[in-house]
Amino acid sequence: MDAVVHLINDSLEFYRWGLTIADKRVEKWTLMQSPLPTLAVSSLYLLFVWLGPRWMKNREPFQLRSLLIFYNFGMVILNFYIFKELFFASRAAGYSYVCQTVNYTEDVNEVRIASALWWYYVSKGVEYMDTVFFILRKKFNQVSFLHVYHHFTMFTLWWIGIKWVAGGQSFFGAHMNSIIHVVMYLYYALAACGPQIQKYLWWKRYLTILQLVQFHVTIGHTAYSLYIDCPFPKWMHWALIAYAISFIVLFANFYYQTYREPKTESTKNGKLAANGNTMANGIIKTESKLMVENGKKKKKGKAKRE
């Protein structure tokens, strides 16, 4: 018991010391005074992931097409704003894409970068709605470990990034990820518009490839920063490498199961059935019908919109 008490006390002391070196520019920004609001939101998210399917079990799925269109186009705008702010502010501040230290001054461009990174952190909290929509529409197969791990860790861990390093090397990953999310949410928004648009959306698999490329670039960029001894917290560099590796493993497994594994009888014309992979916002699903012709049963996939 004494060991537990000592561990708690030491952790609190370390946290108080950490606050003394935190970024003073962001300490009064929304959600940044304490980690508790972020941890509370993330805990409620996990609670909904657990209880939501039980609550929806005997209910009809919600019809949210209009809301999905609005939400996805809204995320396109938000991510493009983040990308635009980071791009122009980093150029104005003379940022290096190889090694960039954090400038904690009130320089207008540095504060602009910190603000864009804060919006990036907020966007990861908004993305919890992806899971909420899946559960309300009873797309439970989409709420995988990868999905929950990705959403939970991004919002929770980025609080640390904004609190201590809202600038410098932090801008690189957010800059790259925000433009990828522009493309991703644009895909989802177009998919939500209906079958007349969906037939042109042949490039879904390339979104996963783009994400895998992103993680490899992140590892290479971070490893090179360590190699040249870039003056940025080393523990953050190593943590980022480990984090990116976990995503590579999970996304590679997802890609293999979705696009590389032999397709079952429920797959036809290159379209995956609901238990394989539906569109990421649950827009399309496939039914199987048993048809009897000449005394033989045949399966025929039929795509439908909710």
C-alpha atoms as a printed R data frame, in Angstrom:
    type eleno elety resid chain resno       x       y       z
1   ATOM     1    CA   MET     A     1   0.000   0.000   0.000
2   ATOM     2    CA   ASP     A     2   2.859   2.361   0.867
3   ATOM     3    CA   ALA     A     3   4.378   1.719  -2.555
4   ATOM     4    CA   VAL     A     4   1.116   2.779  -4.223
5   ATOM     5    CA   VAL     A     5   0.923   5.955  -2.139
6   ATOM     6    CA   HIS     A     6   4.533   6.806  -3.006
7   ATOM     7    CA   LEU     A     7   3.843   6.191  -6.692
8   ATOM     8    CA   ILE     A     8   0.828   8.510  -6.621
9   ATOM     9    CA   ASN     A     9   2.749  11.214  -4.763
10  ATOM    10    CA   ASP     A    10   5.713  10.957  -7.115
11  ATOM    11    CA   SER     A    11   3.400  11.160 -10.118
12  ATOM    12    CA   LEU     A    12   1.712  14.273  -8.734
13  ATOM    13    CA   GLU     A    13   5.065  15.863  -8.028
14  ATOM    14    CA   PHE     A    14   6.227  15.087 -11.558
15  ATOM    15    CA   TYR     A    15   3.033  16.587 -12.980
16  ATOM    16    CA   ARG     A    16   3.446  19.772 -10.905
17  ATOM    17    CA   TRP     A    17   7.022  20.060 -12.113
18  ATOM    18    CA   GLY     A    18   5.843  19.496 -15.669
19  ATOM    19    CA   LEU     A    19   3.426  22.406 -15.356
20  ATOM    20    CA   THR     A    20   6.348  24.706 -14.618
21  ATOM    21    CA   ILE     A    21   7.798  24.027 -18.077
22  ATOM    22    CA   ALA     A    22   4.482  23.936 -19.954
23  ATOM    23    CA   ASP     A    23   3.706  26.383 -22.749
24  ATOM    24    CA   LYS     A    24   2.487  29.560 -21.007
25  ATOM    25    CA   ARG     A    25   0.783  30.770 -24.187
26  ATOM    26    CA   VAL     A    26  -1.859  28.055 -24.079
27  ATOM    27    CA   GLU     A    27  -2.459  27.632 -20.358
28  ATOM    28    CA   LYS     A    28  -5.704  29.683 -20.414
29  ATOM    29    CA   TRP     A    29  -7.027  28.276 -23.676
30  ATOM    30    CA   THR     A    30 -10.162  26.125 -23.590
31  ATOM    31    CA   LEU     A    31  -9.520  22.610 -22.216
32  ATOM    32    CA   MET     A    32  -5.843  23.349 -21.584
33  ATOM    33    CA   GLN     A    33  -5.875  24.279 -17.884
34  ATOM    34    CA   SER     A    34  -6.105  20.645 -16.814
35  ATOM    35    CA   PRO     A    35  -6.069  17.192 -18.430
36  ATOM    36    CA   LEU     A    36  -9.266  16.262 -16.577
37  ATOM    37    CA   PRO     A    37 -11.774  17.583 -19.171
38  ATOM    38    CA   THR     A    38  -9.967  15.714 -21.956
39  ATOM    39    CA   LEU     A    39  -9.785  12.535 -19.860
40  ATOM    40    CA   ALA     A    40 -13.475  12.917 -18.957
41  ATOM    41    CA   VAL     A    41 -14.531  13.258 -22.614
42  ATOM    42    CA   SER     A    42 -12.369  10.292 -23.601
43  ATOM    43    CA   SER     A    43 -13.765   8.206 -20.732
44  ATOM    44    CA   LEU     A    44 -17.322   9.034 -21.801
45  ATOM    45    CA   TYR     A    45 -16.350   8.000 -25.324
46  ATOM    46    CA   LEU     A    46 -15.177   4.573 -24.137
47  ATOM    47    CA   LEU     A    47 -18.306   4.246 -22.008
48  ATOM    48    CA   PHE     A    48 -20.491   4.931 -25.049
49  ATOM    49    CA   VAL     A    49 -18.500   2.406 -27.101
50  ATOM    50    CA   TRP     A    50 -19.330  -0.164 -24.432
51  ATOM    51    CA   LEU     A    51 -22.946   0.768 -23.625
52  ATOM    52    CA   GLY     A    52 -24.062   2.181 -26.988
53  ATOM    53    CA   PRO     A    53 -24.444  -1.172 -28.792
54  ATOM    54    CA   ARG     A    54 -26.399  -2.549 -25.833
55  ATOM    55    CA   TRP     A    55 -28.722   0.456 -25.883
56  ATOM    56    CA   MET     A    56 -29.257   0.115 -29.641
57  ATOM    57    CA   LYS     A    57 -29.662  -3.675 -29.607
58  ATOM    58    CA   ASN     A    58 -33.464  -3.722 -29.745
59  ATOM    59    CA   ARG     A    59 -33.901  -0.378 -31.474
60  ATOM    60    CA   GLU     A    60 -34.172   0.517 -35.113
61  ATOM    61    CA   PRO     A    61 -31.040   2.174 -36.587
62  ATOM    62    CA   PHE     A    62 -31.199   5.946 -36.896
63  ATOM    63    CA   GLN     A    63 -31.405   7.437 -40.382
64  ATOM    64    CA   LEU     A    64 -28.688  10.105 -40.375
65  ATOM    65    CA   ARG     A    65 -27.879  10.706 -44.040
66  ATOM    66    CA   SER     A    66 -28.393  14.483 -43.999
67  ATOM    67    CA   LEU     A    67 -26.471  14.809 -40.741
68  ATOM    68    CA   LEU     A    68 -23.607  12.706 -42.153
69  ATOM    69    CA   ILE     A    69 -23.364  14.924 -45.239
70  ATOM    70    CA   PHE     A    70 -23.264  18.050 -43.061
71  ATOM    71    CA   TYR     A    71 -20.767  16.515 -40.599
72  ATOM    72    CA   ASN     A    72 -18.361  15.199 -43.216
73  ATOM    73    CA   PHE     A    73 -18.279  18.398 -45.260
74  ATOM    74    CA   GLY     A    74 -17.804  20.285 -41.978
75  ATOM    75    CA   MET     A    75 -14.769  18.128 -41.178
76  ATOM    76    CA   VAL     A    76 -13.386  18.827 -44.654
77  ATOM    77    CA   ILE     A    77 -13.594  22.568 -43.954
78  ATOM    78    CA   LEU     A    78 -12.103  22.266 -40.458
79  ATOM    79    CA   ASN     A    79  -9.156  20.156 -41.588
80  ATOM    80    CA   PHE     A    80  -8.498  22.384 -44.587
81  ATOM    81    CA   TYR     A    81  -8.473  25.405 -42.253
82  ATOM    82    CA   ILE     A    82  -5.897  23.684 -40.018
83  ATOM    83    CA   PHE     A    83  -3.760  22.745 -43.014
84  ATOM    84    CA   LYS     A    84  -3.958  26.275 -44.448
85  ATOM    85    CA   GLU     A    85  -3.059  27.925 -41.141
86  ATOM    86    CA   LEU     A    86  -0.092  25.622 -40.532
87  ATOM    87    CA   PHE     A    87   1.137  26.018 -44.101
88  ATOM    88    CA   PHE     A    88   1.105  29.818 -44.269
89  ATOM    89    CA   ALA     A    89   2.155  30.447 -40.656
90  ATOM    90    CA   SER     A    90   5.077  27.999 -40.823
91  ATOM    91    CA   ARG     A    91   6.286  29.578 -44.066
92  ATOM    92    CA   ALA     A    92   6.031  33.047 -42.558
93  ATOM    93    CA   ALA     A    93   7.923  31.881 -39.468
94  ATOM    94    CA   GLY     A    94  10.641  30.269 -41.615
95  ATOM    95    CA   TYR     A    95  10.011  26.773 -40.304
96  ATOM    96    CA   SER     A    96  12.255  23.895 -41.340
97  ATOM    97    CA   TYR     A    97  10.678  20.593 -42.354
98  ATOM    98    CA   VAL     A    98  13.814  18.800 -41.153
99  ATOM    99    CA   CYS     A    99  14.300  20.128 -37.629
100 ATOM   100    CA   GLN     A   100  12.325  22.843 -35.900
101 ATOM   101    CA   THR     A   101  12.516  23.802 -32.248
102 ATOM   102    CA   VAL     A   102   9.556  25.219 -30.327
103 ATOM   103    CA   ASN     A   103   9.471  29.011 -30.119
104 ATOM   104    CA   TYR     A   104   7.484  29.957 -27.014
105 ATOM   105    CA   THR     A   105   7.408  33.677 -27.772
106 ATOM   106    CA   GLU     A   106   4.298  35.717 -28.579
107 ATOM   107    CA   ASP     A   107   5.429  36.138 -32.176
108 ATOM   108    CA   VAL     A   108   2.264  36.399 -34.300
109 ATOM   109    CA   ASN     A   109   3.204  33.490 -36.545
110 ATOM   110    CA   GLU     A   110   4.188  31.252 -33.629
111 ATOM   111    CA   VAL     A   111   0.888  31.943 -31.875
112 ATOM   112    CA   ARG     A   112  -0.911  31.273 -35.161
113 ATOM   113    CA   ILE     A   113   0.798  27.876 -35.383
114 ATOM   114    CA   ALA     A   114  -0.056  27.089 -31.753
115 ATOM   115    CA   SER     A   115  -3.674  28.050 -32.414
116 ATOM   116    CA   ALA     A   116  -3.853  25.820 -35.506
117 ATOM   117    CA   LEU     A   117  -2.433  22.912 -33.494
118 ATOM   118    CA   TRP     A   118  -5.033  23.545 -30.789
119 ATOM   119    CA   TRP     A   119  -7.752  23.332 -33.437
120 ATOM   120    CA   TYR     A   120  -6.141  20.094 -34.625
121 ATOM   121    CA   TYR     A   121  -6.420  18.711 -31.095
122 ATOM   122    CA   VAL     A   122 -10.090  19.817 -30.920
123 ATOM   123    CA   SER     A   123 -10.797  18.176 -34.285
124 ATOM   124    CA   LYS     A   124  -9.707  14.847 -32.822
125 ATOM   125    CA   GLY     A   125 -12.355  15.254 -30.137
126 ATOM   126    CA   VAL     A   126 -14.973  16.086 -32.761
127 ATOM   127    CA   GLU     A   127 -13.980  12.893 -34.603
128 ATOM   128    CA   TYR     A   128 -15.426  10.888 -31.717
129 ATOM   129    CA   MET     A   129 -18.704  11.514 -33.556
130 ATOM   130    CA   ASP     A   130 -17.561   9.017 -36.213
131 ATOM   131    CA   THR     A   131 -18.050   6.260 -33.645
132 ATOM   132    CA   VAL     A   132 -21.287   7.719 -32.306
133 ATOM   133    CA   PHE     A   133 -22.783   7.674 -35.808
134 ATOM   134    CA   PHE     A   134 -21.660   4.081 -36.382
135 ATOM   135    CA   ILE     A   135 -23.347   2.922 -33.184
136 ATOM   136    CA   LEU     A   136 -26.545   4.928 -33.698
137 ATOM   137    CA   ARG     A   137 -26.805   3.438 -37.198
138 ATOM   138    CA   LYS     A   138 -26.000  -0.036 -35.834
139 ATOM   139    CA   LYS     A   139 -22.809  -0.379 -37.885
140 ATOM   140    CA   PHE     A   140 -21.189  -2.226 -34.995
141 ATOM   141    CA   ASN     A   141 -18.715  -4.070 -37.212
142 ATOM   142    CA   GLN     A   142 -17.085  -0.718 -37.988
143 ATOM   143    CA   VAL     A   143 -16.285  -0.074 -34.318
144 ATOM   144    CA   SER     A   144 -13.132  -2.181 -34.392
145 ATOM   145    CA   PHE     A   145 -10.152  -2.081 -32.054
146 ATOM   146    CA   LEU     A   146  -8.253  -0.038 -34.656
147 ATOM   147    CA   HIS     A   147 -11.082   2.470 -34.886
148 ATOM   148    CA   VAL     A   148 -11.426   2.981 -31.117
149 ATOM   149    CA   TYR     A   149  -7.658   2.941 -30.471
150 ATOM   150    CA   HIS     A   150  -7.069   5.530 -33.171
151 ATOM   151    CA   HIS     A   151  -9.753   7.941 -31.995
152 ATOM   152    CA   PHE     A   152  -9.146   7.576 -28.264
153 ATOM   153    CA   THR     A   153  -5.387   7.975 -28.357
154 ATOM   154    CA   MET     A   154  -5.264  10.851 -30.858
155 ATOM   155    CA   PHE     A   155  -7.497  13.163 -28.820
156 ATOM   156    CA   THR     A   156  -6.069  12.138 -25.455
157 ATOM   157    CA   LEU     A   157  -2.377  12.278 -26.363
158 ATOM   158    CA   TRP     A   158  -2.582  15.492 -28.353
159 ATOM   159    CA   TRP     A   159  -3.506  17.325 -25.154
160 ATOM   160    CA   ILE     A   160   0.081  16.669 -24.091
161 ATOM   161    CA   GLY     A   161   1.389  18.002 -27.385
162 ATOM   162    CA   ILE     A   162  -0.551  21.260 -27.121
163 ATOM   163    CA   LYS     A   163   0.248  21.710 -23.436
164 ATOM   164    CA   TRP     A   164   4.024  21.424 -23.858
165 ATOM   165    CA   VAL     A   165   5.039  21.651 -27.508
166 ATOM   166    CA   ALA     A   166   2.481  23.697 -29.461
167 ATOM   167    CA   GLY     A   167   4.896  24.381 -32.289
168 ATOM   168    CA   GLY     A   168   8.245  23.240 -33.589
169 ATOM   169    CA   GLN     A   169   8.391  19.623 -34.733
170 ATOM   170    CA   SER     A   170   4.743  19.129 -33.713
171 ATOM   171    CA   PHE     A   171   3.553  21.025 -36.765
172 ATOM   172    CA   PHE     A   172   4.895  18.426 -39.218
173 ATOM   173    CA   GLY     A   173   2.619  15.515 -38.307
174 ATOM   174    CA   ALA     A   174  -0.466  17.700 -37.869
175 ATOM   175    CA   HIS     A   175   0.228  19.427 -41.173
176 ATOM   176    CA   MET     A   176   0.444  16.117 -43.032
177 ATOM   177    CA   ASN     A   177  -2.462  14.466 -41.241
178 ATOM   178    CA   SER     A   178  -4.853  17.388 -41.728
179 ATOM   179    CA   ILE     A   179  -4.546  17.356 -45.527
180 ATOM   180    CA   ILE     A   180  -5.053  13.571 -45.541
181 ATOM   181    CA   HIS     A   181  -8.213  14.086 -43.489
182 ATOM   182    CA   VAL     A   182  -9.418  16.640 -46.019
183 ATOM   183    CA   VAL     A   183  -9.291  13.917 -48.673
184 ATOM   184    CA   MET     A   184 -10.727  11.276 -46.348
185 ATOM   185    CA   TYR     A   185 -13.734  13.263 -45.152
186 ATOM   186    CA   LEU     A   186 -14.370  14.500 -48.679
187 ATOM   187    CA   TYR     A   187 -14.665  10.852 -49.696
188 ATOM   188    CA   TYR     A   188 -17.113  10.164 -46.863
189 ATOM   189    CA   ALA     A   189 -19.146  13.275 -47.657
190 ATOM   190    CA   LEU     A   190 -19.447  12.328 -51.325
191 ATOM   191    CA   ALA     A   191 -20.344   8.745 -50.385
192 ATOM   192    CA   ALA     A   192 -23.168  10.082 -48.215
193 ATOM   193    CA   CYS     A   193 -24.657  11.966 -51.174
194 ATOM   194    CA   GLY     A   194 -26.106   8.865 -52.749
195 ATOM   195    CA   PRO     A   195 -25.642   6.125 -55.362
196 ATOM   196    CA   GLN     A   196 -25.275   8.626 -58.182
197 ATOM   197    CA   ILE     A   197 -21.984   9.756 -56.606
198 ATOM   198    CA   GLN     A   198 -20.854   6.486 -55.054
199 ATOM   199    CA   LYS     A   199 -20.255   4.821 -58.416
200 ATOM   200    CA   TYR     A   200 -17.378   7.233 -59.018
201 ATOM   201    CA   LEU     A   201 -15.710   6.576 -55.652
202 ATOM   202    CA   TRP     A   202 -13.258   3.912 -56.745
203 ATOM   203    CA   TRP     A   203 -10.355   5.260 -54.705
204 ATOM   204    CA   LYS     A   204 -11.244   4.211 -51.146
205 ATOM   205    CA   ARG     A   205  -8.391   1.695 -50.856
206 ATOM   206    CA   TYR     A   206  -5.898   4.433 -51.692
207 ATOM   207    CA   LEU     A   207  -6.931   6.329 -48.569
208 ATOM   208    CA   THR     A   208  -5.598   3.451 -46.477
209 ATOM   209    CA   ILE     A   209  -2.412   3.380 -48.554
210 ATOM   210    CA   LEU     A   210  -2.055   7.138 -48.036
211 ATOM   211    CA   GLN     A   211  -2.397   6.672 -44.284
212 ATOM   212    CA   LEU     A   212   0.228   3.923 -44.272
213 ATOM   213    CA   VAL     A   213   2.595   6.169 -46.254
214 ATOM   214    CA   GLN     A   214   1.962   8.890 -43.672
215 ATOM   215    CA   PHE     A   215   3.053   6.644 -40.796
216 ATOM   216    CA   HIS     A   216   6.217   5.583 -42.614
217 ATOM   217    CA   VAL     A   217   7.072   9.218 -43.366
218 ATOM   218    CA   THR     A   218   6.476  10.055 -39.696
219 ATOM   219    CA   ILE     A   219   8.922   7.364 -38.575
220 ATOM   220    CA   GLY     A   220  11.535   8.428 -41.118
221 ATOM   221    CA   HIS     A   221  11.200  12.112 -40.239
222 ATOM   222    CA   THR     A   222  11.361  11.449 -36.492
223 ATOM   223    CA   ALA     A   223  14.275   9.030 -36.769
224 ATOM   224    CA   TYR     A   224  16.230  11.573 -38.784
225 ATOM   225    CA   SER     A   225  15.497  14.205 -36.140
226 ATOM   226    CA   LEU     A   226  17.000  11.897 -33.540
227 ATOM   227    CA   TYR     A   227  19.981  11.210 -35.805
228 ATOM   228    CA   ILE     A   228  20.832  14.888 -36.210
229 ATOM   229    CA   ASP     A   229  20.085  15.527 -32.512
230 ATOM   230    CA   CYS     A   230  17.285  17.989 -33.205
231 ATOM   231    CA   PRO     A   231  16.618  20.006 -30.013
232 ATOM   232    CA   PHE     A   232  13.142  18.636 -29.373
233 ATOM   233    CA   PRO     A   233  12.136  16.380 -26.415
234 ATOM   234    CA   LYS     A   234  13.755  13.026 -27.142
235 ATOM   235    CA   TRP     A   235  11.128  11.047 -25.253
236 ATOM   236    CA   MET     A   236   8.471  12.530 -27.549
237 ATOM   237    CA   HIS     A   237  10.460  11.449 -30.577
238 ATOM   238    CA   TRP     A   238  10.722   7.857 -29.333
239 ATOM   239    CA   ALA     A   239   7.078   7.783 -28.236
240 ATOM   240    CA   LEU     A   240   6.005   9.020 -31.675
241 ATOM   241    CA   ILE     A   241   8.008   6.285 -33.411
242 ATOM   242    CA   ALA     A   242   6.427   3.587 -31.229
243 ATOM   243    CA   TYR     A   243   2.977   5.107 -31.801
244 ATOM   244    CA   ALA     A   244   3.450   5.188 -35.587
245 ATOM   245    CA   ILE     A   245   4.623   1.562 -35.592
246 ATOM   246    CA   SER     A   246   1.440   0.517 -33.779
247 ATOM   247    CA   PHE     A   247  -0.609   2.235 -36.489
248 ATOM   248    CA   ILE     A   248   1.377   0.595 -39.277
249 ATOM   249    CA   VAL     A   249   0.693  -2.848 -37.798
250 ATOM   250    CA   LEU     A   250  -3.026  -2.163 -37.308
251 ATOM   251    CA   PHE     A   251  -3.628  -0.403 -40.627
252 ATOM   252    CA   ALA     A   252  -1.614  -2.993 -42.552
253 ATOM   253    CA   ASN     A   253  -3.735  -5.743 -40.991
254 ATOM   254    CA   PHE     A   254  -6.881  -3.812 -41.921
255 ATOM   255    CA   TYR     A   255  -5.660  -3.341 -45.492
256 ATOM   256    CA   TYR     A   256  -4.815  -7.022 -45.877
257 ATOM   257    CA   GLN     A   257  -8.144  -8.229 -44.489
258 ATOM   258    CA   THR     A   258 -10.096  -5.726 -46.572
259 ATOM   259    CA   TYR     A   259  -8.338  -5.763 -49.926
260 ATOM   260    CA   ARG     A   260  -5.881  -8.656 -50.090
261 ATOM   261    CA   GLU     A   261  -7.617 -11.653 -48.532
262 ATOM   262    CA   PRO     A   262  -9.463 -13.976 -50.943
263 ATOM   263    CA   LYS     A   263 -13.005 -12.699 -51.335
264 ATOM   264    CA   THR     A   264 -15.891 -14.893 -50.226
265 ATOM   265    CA   GLU     A   265 -19.049 -15.720 -52.123
266 ATOM   266    CA   SER     A   266 -20.666 -12.625 -50.644
267 ATOM   267    CA   THR     A   267 -18.344 -10.507 -52.764
268 ATOM   268    CA   LYS     A   268 -19.301  -9.666 -56.292
269 ATOM   269    CA   ASN     A   269 -17.984  -7.298 -58.903
270 ATOM   270    CA   GLY     A   270 -15.202  -6.193 -56.561
271 ATOM   271    CA   LYS     A   271 -17.591  -4.862 -53.895
272 ATOM   272    CA   LEU     A   272 -17.139  -6.023 -50.323
273 ATOM   273    CA   ALA     A   273 -19.973  -7.245 -48.166
274 ATOM   274    CA   ALA     A   274 -20.903  -5.687 -44.852
275 ATOM   275    CA   ASN     A   275 -18.760  -8.081 -42.836
276 ATOM   276    CA   GLY     A   276 -15.787  -7.303 -45.080
277 ATOM   277    CA   ASN     A   277 -15.655  -3.557 -45.275
278 ATOM   278    CA   THR     A   278 -18.368  -0.993 -45.763
279 ATOM   279    CA   MET     A   279 -17.703   2.645 -46.417
280 ATOM   280    CA   ALA     A   280 -16.148   4.182 -43.350
281 ATOM   281    CA   ASN     A   281 -19.190   6.210 -42.315
282 ATOM   282    CA   GLY     A   282 -21.464   3.241 -42.790
283 ATOM   283    CA   ILE     A   283 -23.057   4.570 -45.947
284 ATOM   284    CA   ILE     A   284 -23.203   1.364 -47.993
285 ATOM   285    CA   LYS     A   285 -23.909  -2.153 -46.917
286 ATOM   286    CA   THR     A   286 -24.455  -5.367 -48.891
287 ATOM   287    CA   GLU     A   287 -27.185  -7.942 -48.438
288 ATOM   288    CA   SER     A   288 -27.076 -11.531 -49.564
289 ATOM   289    CA   LYS     A   289 -30.096 -13.050 -51.230
290 ATOM   290    CA   LEU     A   290 -30.597 -16.708 -51.864
291 ATOM   291    CA   MET     A   291 -32.113 -17.314 -55.263
292 ATOM   292    CA   VAL     A   292 -33.231 -20.634 -56.608
293 ATOM   293    CA   GLU     A   293 -32.651 -21.277 -60.302
294 ATOM   294    CA   ASN     A   294 -32.971 -24.711 -61.915
295 ATOM   295    CA   GLY     A   295 -33.024 -26.277 -58.491
296 ATOM   296    CA   LYS     A   296 -29.694 -24.692 -57.505
297 ATOM   297    CA   LYS     A   297 -29.154 -21.940 -54.928
298 ATOM   298    CA   LYS     A   298 -27.151 -18.948 -55.955
299 ATOM   299    CA   LYS     A   299 -26.033 -15.977 -53.958
300 ATOM   300    CA   LYS     A   300 -26.427 -12.584 -55.367
301 ATOM   301    CA   GLY     A   301 -25.107  -9.427 -53.666
302 ATOM   302    CA   LYS     A   302 -27.348  -6.445 -53.902
303 ATOM   303    CA   ALA     A   303 -26.149  -3.010 -52.734
304 ATOM   304    CA   LYS     A   304 -28.672  -0.754 -51.154
305 ATOM   305    CA   ARG     A   305 -28.829   2.632 -49.488
306 ATOM   306    CA   GLU     A   306 -30.460   3.185 -46.175
